[in-house]
Amino acid sequence: YLGLGCVAPGTTVWVAGLTLFEVMPPPPQLPILRSDELLTNPGFETALSGWTPQAAEISPVAADAHAGPGACLVTKRTARWGTPTQDLRAALSLHGPGFYEFGAWVRPVQGAGEASAVIHLRDDTGDHWVTSDARPLRRSAYTRLDAQRYLTWTGPLQAADIGIQTPPNNTADVLVDDFTLRALTDLARARPVTSGGDAPGHPAAAACDGDPETAWEPSAMADAWIEVDLGQTVAFNTCVLGEQTSRLRSYVLEAWDGEQWAQAFAGGGLLGRRDRLHFGPTRASKVRLRPTRADGPPAITELALFTTNARETTVRIAPPPADPARRGERTLVGAIRWDGWCGDRSPVGLGLEQA
């Protein structure tokens, strides 16, 4: 056991000549491209226009605003989700699945507590809630609740709304102000796309059209690649990769720096129909996806690029090729399933399970 306390970035920790680990500084923050504000009357400047109450009573107040001329007072909350809400179906349907930035400013009327911003979605598979991290509240000042999350849904959106929530035992009155919802820009959306060959009915452009029902499929695996021309040199650190068929076993994402191709990310199979991949800051004018191993031609439904505030690096381990002739030689003596991450099977838990 070695207790180190706080270790400054750039420090290498070693014992008897053996390097234990290096404390690396965080990657530089990239400029994030986002849409204009998608909410109506987000700061309650025109009273409650665009907002409806949920499990509470809401009223406009001119005093105690976070910014601007007004705020919203939330009283008689009968549940933790007592909040003003706004319908998001039109805004989300217009921009489609992708990364969104959302949040609000909250202040308790009395005492303290904690809260989180929440987006509720209902689609063909049921109800889903996407939240920011919970943050403590104090009466002396507003607290900012904010998050960047990937929002997706199956079929048409039957309901979508934004609000706040508090812990189950807290239904105290709160002030809320300056909600926000913005879509992060997909740098690959509708950009020119080429490939090493397309299967009939599956053109390369289908991977970047924002429609999960269309897909690019290579005509052959021998020289399979798909390339997106970004138009200019841009910075990004996140890729969303989708597949219909679950055939992809390993792949490489490459970036063109103006002189040569460089590897931005290499991974194994995807987790789910859409996988979110985070890697170090990358600058490129073109991006190329090369499937390197697959159980038949993969059907790529999505190749999207974003700049996000993610600091972690995704790991996707390519599984070794299976030899059917050797099956049954060893007994499976243990298996681990990681559940209960953020109330659902999150990408973190799924990644650990696969590894």
Coordinates of C-alpha atoms in Angstrom, one line a residue:
Y1 CA 0.0 0.0 0.0
L2 CA 1.4 3.4 -1.0
G3 CA -0.2 6.6 0.0
L4 CA 0.7 9.5 -2.2
G5 CA -1.8 12.2 -1.6
C6 CA -2.1 14.8 -4.4
V7 CA 0.2 14.2 -7.3
A8 CA 0.8 16.9 -9.9
P9 CA 0.2 16.3 -13.6
G10 CA 3.4 15.3 -15.4
T11 CA 4.7 13.3 -12.4
T12 CA 6.1 9.8 -12.9
V13 CA 5.8 7.5 -9.8
W14 CA 8.4 4.7 -9.6
V15 CA 9.8 2.4 -7.0
A16 CA 13.2 0.7 -7.2
G17 CA 13.4 1.6 -10.9
L18 CA 10.0 0.2 -11.8
T19 CA 7.5 2.7 -13.1
L20 CA 4.1 2.3 -11.4
F21 CA 2.1 4.9 -13.3
E22 CA 2.3 8.3 -14.8
V23 CA -0.1 11.1 -13.9
M24 CA -0.9 12.7 -17.2
P25 CA -2.4 16.1 -17.7
P26 CA -5.9 16.2 -19.2
P27 CA -6.1 16.7 -22.9
P28 CA -6.6 20.3 -24.1
Q29 CA -10.2 21.5 -24.4
L30 CA -11.4 21.6 -28.0
P31 CA -13.8 24.2 -29.3
I32 CA -17.3 22.7 -29.3
L33 CA -19.6 23.4 -32.2
R34 CA -23.3 23.4 -31.2
S35 CA -26.7 24.6 -32.5
D36 CA -28.6 27.7 -31.4
E37 CA -30.8 27.4 -28.4
L38 CA -33.6 24.8 -29.0
L39 CA -35.9 25.8 -26.2
T40 CA -38.7 28.4 -26.2
N41 CA -38.4 31.1 -23.5
P42 CA -35.6 29.2 -21.7
G43 CA -35.0 32.1 -19.2
F44 CA -38.7 32.8 -18.5
E45 CA -38.3 36.3 -20.0
T46 CA -41.9 36.0 -21.2
A47 CA -43.4 34.5 -18.0
L48 CA -44.3 30.8 -18.5
S49 CA -44.8 30.8 -22.3
G50 CA -43.8 27.3 -23.6
W51 CA -43.7 25.7 -20.1
T52 CA -46.2 23.5 -18.3
P53 CA -46.2 22.2 -14.7
Q54 CA -45.5 18.6 -13.8
A55 CA -46.4 17.4 -10.3
A56 CA -46.2 20.9 -9.0
E57 CA -47.4 24.5 -9.4
I58 CA -45.3 27.0 -11.3
S59 CA -45.4 30.8 -11.3
P60 CA -43.3 33.5 -12.8
V61 CA -41.3 35.7 -10.5
A62 CA -39.5 39.0 -11.3
A63 CA -37.2 38.9 -8.3
D64 CA -34.5 36.4 -7.5
A65 CA -33.7 35.5 -11.1
H66 CA -30.4 34.0 -12.1
A67 CA -30.2 36.3 -15.1
G68 CA -32.6 38.5 -17.0
P69 CA -35.9 39.8 -15.9
G70 CA -37.5 36.6 -14.6
A71 CA -37.4 33.1 -13.2
C72 CA -39.8 30.3 -12.3
L73 CA -41.0 29.5 -8.8
V74 CA -41.9 25.8 -8.3
T75 CA -44.2 25.2 -5.3
K76 CA -46.4 22.4 -4.0
R77 CA -44.2 19.7 -5.5
T78 CA -45.9 16.3 -5.0
A79 CA -43.0 14.3 -6.3
R80 CA -39.3 14.5 -6.9
W81 CA -40.0 15.3 -10.5
G82 CA -42.1 18.3 -9.7
T83 CA -40.8 20.8 -12.3
P84 CA -41.7 23.0 -15.2
T85 CA -41.4 21.0 -18.4
Q86 CA -41.2 21.8 -22.1
D87 CA -42.1 19.5 -25.0
L88 CA -38.9 18.6 -27.0
R89 CA -40.4 16.4 -29.7
A90 CA -40.1 18.9 -32.6
A91 CA -36.6 20.0 -31.7
L92 CA -35.2 16.5 -31.2
S93 CA -37.0 15.1 -34.3
L94 CA -35.5 17.9 -36.4
H95 CA -31.9 17.3 -35.3
G96 CA -32.2 13.5 -34.8
P97 CA -30.2 11.2 -32.5
G98 CA -26.9 12.6 -31.4
F99 CA -25.0 14.4 -28.6
Y100 CA -27.0 17.2 -26.8
E101 CA -26.0 19.7 -24.2
F102 CA -28.7 20.5 -21.7
G103 CA -29.1 21.9 -18.2
A104 CA -30.7 24.6 -15.9
W105 CA -29.9 26.8 -13.0
V106 CA -31.6 25.9 -9.7
R107 CA -31.8 27.4 -6.2
P108 CA -33.8 26.2 -3.2
V109 CA -36.2 28.6 -1.6
Q110 CA -35.2 27.4 1.9
G111 CA -32.4 25.2 3.2
A112 CA -30.3 23.1 0.9
G113 CA -30.5 19.9 -1.1
E114 CA -29.4 18.6 -4.5
A115 CA -30.9 18.3 -8.0
S116 CA -30.2 17.2 -11.6
A117 CA -31.4 18.2 -15.0
V118 CA -33.4 15.4 -16.7
I119 CA -34.7 14.7 -20.2
H120 CA -37.5 12.2 -20.5
L121 CA -38.1 10.2 -23.8
R122 CA -40.8 7.8 -24.7
D123 CA -40.4 5.7 -27.9
D124 CA -41.5 2.3 -29.2
T125 CA -39.5 0.6 -26.5
G126 CA -40.9 2.5 -23.5
D127 CA -39.8 5.4 -21.3
H128 CA -36.2 6.5 -20.8
W129 CA -34.7 9.2 -18.6
V130 CA -31.3 10.9 -19.2
T131 CA -29.9 13.0 -16.4
S132 CA -27.1 15.3 -15.5
D133 CA -24.9 14.5 -12.5
A134 CA -26.7 15.5 -9.3
R135 CA -25.2 18.6 -7.7
P136 CA -25.7 20.1 -4.2
L137 CA -27.9 23.2 -3.9
R138 CA -27.6 26.1 -1.5
R139 CA -30.0 28.9 -0.8
S140 CA -27.4 31.7 -1.2
A141 CA -26.9 31.2 -4.9
Y142 CA -28.0 29.4 -8.0
T143 CA -26.4 26.1 -8.9
R144 CA -25.7 25.1 -12.5
L145 CA -26.9 21.7 -13.7
D146 CA -25.4 20.7 -17.0
A147 CA -24.5 17.7 -19.1
Q148 CA -23.6 16.4 -22.5
R149 CA -25.4 13.2 -23.3
Y150 CA -26.1 11.0 -26.4
L151 CA -29.8 10.9 -27.0
T152 CA -31.3 8.2 -29.2
W153 CA -34.7 6.6 -29.6
T154 CA -36.4 3.8 -31.5
G155 CA -39.3 4.7 -33.9
P156 CA -41.1 8.1 -33.6
L157 CA -40.8 10.1 -30.4
Q158 CA -44.1 9.7 -28.5
A159 CA -43.0 12.1 -25.8
A160 CA -39.9 14.1 -25.0
D161 CA -39.5 16.8 -22.3
I162 CA -37.0 18.6 -20.2
G163 CA -37.1 19.4 -16.5
I164 CA -35.3 19.0 -13.2
Q165 CA -35.6 16.4 -10.4
T166 CA -34.5 16.2 -6.7
P167 CA -33.9 13.2 -4.4
P168 CA -37.0 11.1 -3.5
N169 CA -37.3 12.6 0.0
N170 CA -37.1 16.2 -1.2
T171 CA -40.1 18.0 -2.5
A172 CA -39.2 21.5 -1.3
D173 CA -39.9 24.6 -3.3
V174 CA -37.2 25.7 -5.8
L175 CA -36.4 28.5 -8.2
V176 CA -35.4 27.5 -11.7
D177 CA -34.0 29.7 -14.5
D178 CA -32.1 29.6 -17.7
F179 CA -32.8 26.1 -19.0
T180 CA -30.8 25.2 -22.1
L181 CA -30.8 22.5 -24.8
R182 CA -28.4 22.6 -27.8
A183 CA -27.5 19.9 -30.3
L184 CA -23.8 19.3 -30.8
T185 CA -22.7 19.5 -34.5
D186 CA -22.2 16.2 -36.3
L187 CA -19.1 17.1 -38.4
A188 CA -19.7 14.2 -40.8
R189 CA -23.5 14.8 -41.4
A190 CA -24.3 15.1 -45.1
R191 CA -20.6 15.6 -46.1
P192 CA -19.2 14.0 -49.3
V193 CA -18.5 10.3 -48.8
T194 CA -16.6 7.8 -50.9
S195 CA -15.7 4.2 -50.5
G196 CA -13.7 1.3 -51.9
G197 CA -17.0 -0.2 -53.3
D198 CA -20.7 -0.2 -52.4
A199 CA -23.0 -3.2 -52.3
P200 CA -26.2 -2.6 -54.4
G201 CA -28.7 -0.5 -52.5
H202 CA -26.2 0.4 -49.8
P203 CA -24.3 3.6 -50.9
A204 CA -21.6 5.2 -48.9
A205 CA -23.6 8.3 -48.2
A206 CA -26.1 6.3 -46.2
A207 CA -23.6 6.1 -43.3
C208 CA -23.6 9.9 -42.8
D209 CA -27.2 10.8 -43.7
G210 CA -28.5 10.7 -40.0
D211 CA -31.0 8.0 -40.8
P212 CA -30.5 4.8 -38.8
E213 CA -32.6 2.8 -41.2
T214 CA -30.1 3.3 -44.1
A215 CA -26.6 1.7 -44.2
W216 CA -23.4 1.5 -46.2
E217 CA -22.3 -2.0 -47.0
P218 CA -19.0 -2.7 -48.8
S219 CA -19.1 -4.8 -52.0
A220 CA -16.2 -6.9 -50.7
M221 CA -14.1 -7.1 -47.5
A222 CA -10.8 -7.3 -49.4
D223 CA -10.5 -3.6 -49.8
A224 CA -13.3 -2.2 -47.6
W225 CA -13.1 1.4 -46.5
I226 CA -15.4 4.5 -46.3
E227 CA -14.0 8.1 -46.4
V228 CA -15.7 11.3 -45.3
D229 CA -14.5 14.7 -46.7
L230 CA -15.0 17.2 -43.8
G231 CA -14.4 20.2 -46.1
Q232 CA -11.7 21.8 -43.9
T233 CA -9.5 20.8 -41.0
V234 CA -11.6 20.4 -37.9
A235 CA -11.1 19.1 -34.4
F236 CA -13.0 16.2 -32.8
N237 CA -12.6 13.6 -30.1
T238 CA -15.7 11.4 -30.4
C239 CA -17.1 9.1 -33.0
V240 CA -20.5 7.4 -33.0
L241 CA -20.4 4.2 -35.0
G242 CA -23.5 2.2 -35.8
E243 CA -24.1 -1.2 -37.4
Q244 CA -27.2 -3.2 -38.4
T245 CA -25.7 -6.7 -38.7
S246 CA -23.2 -7.2 -35.7
R247 CA -20.7 -8.6 -38.2
L248 CA -17.8 -6.2 -37.4
R249 CA -15.0 -7.7 -35.3
S250 CA -12.3 -5.1 -35.7
Y251 CA -11.8 -1.8 -37.4
V252 CA -9.5 1.3 -37.6
L253 CA -10.6 4.9 -37.7
E254 CA -8.0 7.1 -39.5
A255 CA -7.5 10.8 -39.9
W256 CA -5.9 12.7 -42.7
D257 CA -3.7 15.5 -41.5
G258 CA -2.9 16.9 -44.9
E259 CA 0.1 14.7 -45.6
Q260 CA -0.7 11.2 -44.4
W261 CA -3.2 9.0 -42.7
A262 CA -2.9 8.6 -38.9
Q263 CA -4.7 6.2 -36.6
A264 CA -7.3 8.0 -34.4
F265 CA -8.9 4.9 -32.9
A266 CA -8.8 1.1 -33.3
G267 CA -11.3 -1.2 -31.8
G268 CA -13.1 -4.5 -31.8
G269 CA -16.8 -5.2 -32.1
L270 CA -19.3 -2.5 -31.3
L271 CA -21.4 -2.4 -28.1
G272 CA -25.0 -2.3 -29.3
R273 CA -26.4 -0.9 -32.5
R274 CA -24.6 2.5 -31.8
D275 CA -21.3 2.7 -30.1
R276 CA -19.8 5.9 -28.7
L277 CA -16.1 6.1 -29.0
H278 CA -14.0 8.7 -27.2
F279 CA -10.3 9.3 -28.0
G280 CA -7.7 12.0 -27.9
P281 CA -8.1 15.3 -29.6
T282 CA -7.8 14.8 -33.4
R283 CA -7.5 17.3 -36.2
A284 CA -8.3 16.2 -39.8
S285 CA -9.8 17.3 -43.1
K286 CA -10.8 13.7 -44.0
V287 CA -11.7 10.6 -41.9
R288 CA -11.6 7.0 -43.1
L289 CA -13.1 3.9 -41.5
R290 CA -11.5 0.6 -42.4
P291 CA -13.1 -2.6 -41.3
T292 CA -10.2 -5.0 -40.8
R293 CA -12.1 -8.2 -39.7
A294 CA -15.8 -9.1 -40.0
D295 CA -18.1 -12.1 -40.3
G296 CA -19.2 -10.9 -43.7
P297 CA -19.7 -7.4 -45.1
P298 CA -20.8 -5.1 -42.2
A299 CA -23.8 -2.7 -42.7
I300 CA -22.6 0.7 -41.2
T301 CA -25.7 2.7 -40.3
E302 CA -23.9 5.6 -38.7
L303 CA -20.5 7.3 -38.9
A304 CA -20.8 10.5 -36.9
L305 CA -18.1 12.8 -35.5
F306 CA -18.4 15.2 -32.6
T307 CA -16.4 17.5 -30.4
T308 CA -17.4 16.8 -26.8
N309 CA -16.2 17.5 -23.3
A310 CA -15.3 13.8 -22.8
R311 CA -11.9 13.3 -21.0
E312 CA -11.9 9.5 -21.0
T313 CA -10.6 7.2 -23.8
T314 CA -12.7 4.3 -24.9
V315 CA -11.2 0.8 -25.1
R316 CA -12.7 -1.8 -27.4
I317 CA -10.8 -5.0 -27.4
A318 CA -11.0 -7.1 -30.6
P319 CA -11.9 -10.7 -29.6
P320 CA -9.6 -13.4 -30.9
P321 CA -10.9 -15.4 -33.9
A322 CA -12.9 -18.4 -32.8
D323 CA -11.8 -21.9 -33.9
P324 CA -15.0 -24.1 -34.0
A325 CA -12.8 -27.2 -33.9
R326 CA -11.5 -26.3 -30.5
R327 CA -14.8 -25.6 -28.8
G328 CA -15.5 -27.6 -25.7
E329 CA -11.9 -28.1 -24.7
R330 CA -12.1 -25.9 -21.6
T331 CA -14.9 -25.5 -19.1
L332 CA -16.3 -22.0 -18.4
V333 CA -15.7 -21.6 -14.7
G334 CA -16.8 -18.1 -14.1
A335 CA -18.6 -15.2 -15.7
I336 CA -19.1 -11.6 -14.6
R337 CA -22.0 -9.4 -15.5
W338 CA -21.8 -5.7 -14.7
D339 CA -25.3 -4.2 -14.0
G340 CA -26.7 -1.3 -12.1
W341 CA -24.5 1.4 -13.6
C342 CA -26.6 4.7 -13.4
G343 CA -29.7 2.6 -13.1
D344 CA -29.2 0.9 -16.4
R345 CA -26.7 -1.1 -18.4
S346 CA -24.5 1.8 -19.3
P347 CA -21.6 1.8 -21.8
V348 CA -19.2 1.6 -18.9
G349 CA -20.7 -1.6 -17.5
L350 CA -21.0 -3.1 -21.0
G351 CA -17.4 -2.3 -21.7
L352 CA -16.3 -4.0 -18.6
E353 CA -18.5 -7.0 -19.3
Q354 CA -17.1 -7.5 -22.8
A355 CA -13.5 -7.1 -21.6

